[in-house]
Structures are given as C-alpha cells and as structure tokens.
Coordinates of C-alpha atoms in Angstrom, one line a residue:
Chain A
G11 CA 59.1 105.2 20.0
E12 CA 56.5 107.6 21.3
S13 CA 57.3 111.3 21.3
V14 CA 57.7 112.9 24.7
G15 CA 57.1 116.5 25.2
L16 CA 55.4 117.3 21.9
H17 CA 54.3 120.7 23.1
L18 CA 57.3 121.6 25.2
P19 CA 59.6 124.6 24.8
T20 CA 62.5 123.7 22.6
L21 CA 66.2 124.8 22.8
S22 CA 68.1 124.3 19.6
V23 CA 71.9 124.4 19.7
Q24 CA 74.8 123.5 17.4
E25 CA 76.9 120.5 18.1
G26 CA 79.9 121.6 20.2
D27 CA 78.2 124.6 21.7
N28 CA 77.3 124.8 25.4
S29 CA 73.6 124.4 26.3
I30 CA 71.8 126.0 29.2
I31 CA 68.4 124.7 30.3
N32 CA 66.5 126.6 32.8
C33 CA 63.8 125.7 35.4
A34 CA 61.8 127.8 37.8
Y35 CA 60.6 125.9 40.8
S36 CA 57.7 126.9 43.0
N37 CA 58.3 125.6 46.5
S38 CA 60.7 127.6 48.5
A39 CA 60.8 124.8 51.0
S40 CA 62.3 122.3 48.5
D41 CA 65.7 121.1 49.6
Y42 CA 66.7 118.6 46.9
F43 CA 66.7 119.0 43.2
I44 CA 67.4 116.6 40.3
W45 CA 67.8 116.9 36.6
Y46 CA 66.6 114.1 34.4
K47 CA 67.0 113.3 30.7
Q48 CA 64.3 111.5 28.8
E49 CA 64.9 110.1 25.4
S50 CA 62.0 109.1 23.2
G51 CA 60.5 105.8 24.3
K52 CA 62.5 105.6 27.5
G53 CA 62.2 106.4 31.2
P54 CA 63.8 109.4 32.7
Q55 CA 67.5 109.0 33.3
F56 CA 69.2 110.7 36.3
I57 CA 71.8 113.3 35.3
I58 CA 72.8 115.3 38.3
D59 CA 71.4 116.4 41.7
I60 CA 72.0 119.2 44.1
R61 CA 70.9 120.0 47.7
S62 CA 69.7 123.4 48.8
N63 CA 72.9 124.0 50.9
M64 CA 74.8 124.2 47.7
D65 CA 74.6 126.6 44.7
K66 CA 76.7 124.7 42.2
R67 CA 77.6 121.2 41.5
Q68 CA 79.6 119.7 38.6
G69 CA 79.5 116.4 36.9
Q70 CA 80.9 115.1 33.7
R71 CA 80.1 117.8 31.1
V72 CA 77.2 119.0 33.2
T73 CA 76.9 121.6 35.8
V74 CA 73.8 122.4 37.9
L75 CA 73.3 125.9 39.3
L76 CA 70.8 126.7 42.1
N77 CA 69.6 130.2 42.9
K78 CA 67.3 129.9 45.9
T79 CA 66.7 133.7 46.0
V80 CA 64.7 133.6 42.8
K81 CA 63.9 129.8 42.9
H82 CA 65.8 129.1 39.8
L83 CA 67.6 126.0 38.7
S84 CA 69.7 125.6 35.5
L85 CA 71.5 122.8 33.8
Q86 CA 74.6 123.6 31.7
I87 CA 75.8 121.0 29.2
A88 CA 79.3 121.6 27.8
A89 CA 80.2 120.7 24.2
T90 CA 76.7 119.5 23.4
Q91 CA 76.6 116.3 21.3
P92 CA 73.8 114.9 19.2
G93 CA 73.3 112.2 21.8
D94 CA 72.3 114.9 24.2
S95 CA 69.1 115.5 22.2
A96 CA 66.2 114.7 24.5
V97 CA 63.7 116.2 26.9
Y98 CA 65.1 117.5 30.1
F99 CA 63.1 117.7 33.3
C100 CA 63.9 119.3 36.6
A101 CA 62.4 117.9 39.8
E102 CA 62.2 118.9 43.4
I103 CA 61.6 117.4 46.8
P104 CA 60.2 119.6 49.6
L105 CA 61.9 119.7 53.0
T106 CA 58.9 118.4 54.8
G107 CA 56.4 115.7 54.1
R108 CA 56.7 112.8 51.7
R109 CA 60.0 112.4 49.9
A110 CA 58.5 112.3 46.4
L111 CA 59.4 114.3 43.3
T112 CA 57.5 117.2 41.8
F113 CA 58.4 117.6 38.2
G114 CA 58.8 120.7 36.1
S115 CA 57.2 121.0 32.7
G116 CA 60.4 120.0 30.7
T117 CA 62.5 121.4 27.9
R118 CA 63.3 119.7 24.6
L119 CA 66.9 120.0 23.5
Q120 CA 67.7 119.6 19.9
V121 CA 71.3 119.4 18.8
Q122 CA 72.0 120.3 15.2
P123 CA 75.0 118.5 13.7
Chain B
S28 CA 72.0 102.5 40.7
A29 CA 69.4 99.7 40.7
V30 CA 68.2 97.9 37.6
I31 CA 64.5 98.4 37.2
S32 CA 62.3 96.5 34.8
Q33 CA 58.6 96.9 33.9
K34 CA 56.1 94.6 32.3
P35 CA 54.5 94.9 29.9
S36 CA 56.6 97.5 28.0
R37 CA 53.5 98.5 26.1
D38 CA 49.9 97.4 25.6
I39 CA 46.8 98.3 23.7
C40 CA 43.6 97.7 25.7
Q41 CA 39.9 98.0 25.2
R42 CA 37.9 100.5 27.3
G43 CA 36.3 99.0 30.4
T44 CA 39.1 96.5 31.0
S45 CA 42.0 96.5 33.5
L46 CA 45.7 96.2 33.1
T47 CA 48.3 95.3 35.8
I48 CA 51.8 96.7 35.4
Q49 CA 54.7 95.1 37.2
C50 CA 57.8 96.8 38.5
Q51 CA 60.8 94.6 39.5
V52 CA 64.0 95.9 41.0
D53 CA 67.3 93.9 41.2
S54 CA 67.9 94.9 44.8
Q55 CA 65.9 95.8 47.9
V56 CA 64.8 99.4 47.9
T57 CA 63.2 101.6 50.6
M58 CA 60.9 103.6 48.4
M59 CA 58.9 102.8 45.3
F60 CA 56.7 105.3 43.5
W61 CA 54.3 105.2 40.5
Y62 CA 54.1 108.1 38.1
R63 CA 51.9 108.9 35.0
Q64 CA 53.1 110.8 32.0
Q65 CA 50.3 111.8 29.7
P66 CA 51.1 112.4 26.0
G67 CA 53.3 115.5 25.7
Q68 CA 53.3 116.2 29.4
S69 CA 55.6 116.0 32.4
L70 CA 55.4 113.3 35.1
T71 CA 52.8 113.3 37.8
L72 CA 53.0 111.2 41.0
I73 CA 50.2 108.7 41.4
A74 CA 51.1 107.2 44.7
T75 CA 53.9 105.9 47.0
A76 CA 53.9 102.1 47.2
N77 CA 54.4 101.1 50.8
Q78 CA 55.7 97.7 51.6
G79 CA 53.2 95.8 53.7
S80 CA 50.6 98.5 53.9
E81 CA 48.2 100.5 51.7
A82 CA 49.7 102.9 49.2
T83 CA 49.6 106.6 49.8
Y84 CA 47.8 108.3 46.9
E85 CA 48.1 111.8 45.6
S86 CA 45.3 114.2 45.1
G87 CA 43.2 113.2 42.1
F88 CA 44.2 109.5 42.3
V89 CA 42.1 106.9 44.2
I90 CA 42.7 103.3 45.2
D91 CA 39.6 102.0 43.3
K92 CA 41.0 103.3 40.0
F93 CA 44.7 102.6 40.6
P94 CA 45.1 99.7 43.1
I95 CA 48.8 99.2 44.1
S96 CA 50.5 96.3 45.7
R97 CA 54.0 96.0 47.2
P98 CA 54.5 92.6 48.7
N99 CA 58.2 93.0 49.3
L100 CA 61.1 95.4 48.9
T101 CA 61.8 94.5 45.2
F102 CA 58.4 94.3 43.6
S103 CA 55.3 96.4 43.1
T104 CA 52.3 96.4 40.8
L105 CA 50.0 99.1 39.6
T106 CA 46.6 98.3 38.1
V107 CA 44.7 100.7 35.9
S108 CA 41.1 99.7 36.4
N109 CA 38.0 100.2 34.2
M110 CA 40.1 102.0 31.6
S111 CA 39.0 104.8 29.3
P112 CA 40.9 106.5 26.5
E113 CA 41.9 109.2 29.0
D114 CA 44.1 106.6 30.7
S115 CA 46.3 106.4 27.7
S116 CA 49.7 107.4 29.1
I117 CA 53.1 106.2 30.0
Y118 CA 53.2 104.6 33.5
L119 CA 56.5 104.7 35.3
C120 CA 57.8 103.2 38.5
S121 CA 60.7 104.7 40.3
V122 CA 62.8 103.6 43.3
G123 CA 64.6 105.5 46.0
G124 CA 66.4 105.2 49.2
F125 CA 67.6 107.4 52.0
T126 CA 69.5 109.7 49.7
D127 CA 66.3 110.9 48.0
T128 CA 67.7 110.2 44.5
Q129 CA 65.1 108.3 42.4
Y130 CA 65.8 106.1 39.5
F131 CA 63.1 105.2 36.9
G132 CA 62.1 102.1 35.1
P133 CA 61.7 102.1 31.3
G134 CA 57.9 102.8 31.5
T135 CA 54.8 101.0 30.3
R136 CA 53.1 102.6 27.3
L137 CA 49.4 102.2 27.5
T138 CA 46.9 102.9 24.7
V139 CA 43.2 102.5 25.5
L140 CA 40.8 102.2 22.5

C-alpha cells in the first residue's frame, strides 16, 4: 500500500519496550482529543480518547495523558509489539463551533523486533 | 463502531476529468465528514456533509471543486471535479454522533495523471 507520513518524525523502539508519542495542540479551547493509528494503505483507526475534564485515561495497553497547562497530549503504549508499527495522529475538537477534528502532524512508530 | 465502506478504493484518472467517491455506513449516523490526506501529510477537513442541505466547507475548499451529497443518514458522496495532479491524495470519509468520536472509512486513493 501507499506510504503514509513519508516525512514525519519517527520514533524507533525495541519490541517489548514502552513507547511515548507526544503531541502539542494549539487551541486552548479544545475540549475533546483522540489518538488515531494509521497503518499503510488504511484509514485512521480509533485508539483512545479523552475529554478536557480529565488528565489521564487508560485503555488496553495504552494510556493518554493530557496537560492543559502546556497544551500537551501524549500516548503511552506498553510492551510495544511489531503490530504497533504505524503512523499515530492526535486530533482535537474545539469547545465551540463545528464538531470536526483538527489533526496534528503525526508520528511514525517503528518497532524493532 | 459503525462499519464504513468507500468506493472506489483507488483510481487513476486523467487531468480534467471528475471522480465521485461513495461512502456507505451500515447504520444511521448523525455526522459525516470528508477529509483529504495529501502524500506524506496529515488529514485536512474538506467539509461536513449535512443530510438534506448543502455541505459546510472549510477554508480553501469550494463546492464547485468538491461537490458533496448526503441524501440520507447512511450515505454520502464526494466529487473531485476537473482534476489536476495536485488533487492526488487519499480521500477519507468519517462518521460521528453525539459523543464526538469519529470513525474513518478505509479511504480512496486517487492518482491524477
């Protein structure tokens, strides 16, 4: 399939290690955030979301942290597996106006076996 | 989450022609959106497809170039008109409801020669 994110920053980790992917968002009025995973040739896949009234949310092997003071979002993946290799995007929705997503620039995660 | 399909999955078109992309959802959804993902880039919102009324376009996108239809709560089309090589991208539809979470289709990979 086509390559996604040819010129994106890349995070390379060893299989079994924990991964941390960071995202700086721009709109202090955003109240909802999502992390997506996009594999080559596929559409973005929902991973986890968080609302602005929370600072941490956990899923299966994933944790999202929100720091509204510095407008920073992170995705932590525990025990990273080769199947986690993909491009990861954060997205935000502002509190007011249309409820559509604004995407960050993305990070490529490469998991070394 | 809803099952979303797009047709065609990919196409190669000649400049000056038009292509209509279909997005079908297996259940009724409140919101449908169309995004563009240029090679190596993140996703950019083209428009919100409104059921029974004209789509709401983002800055930089116009109805004459990207006409959108949404005849019901499960189906939408996006047409890329008078194509040029700069229109070569992945076009993605997404669906959402009252929770703000959006799920994406597999995308349509368009190459314009």
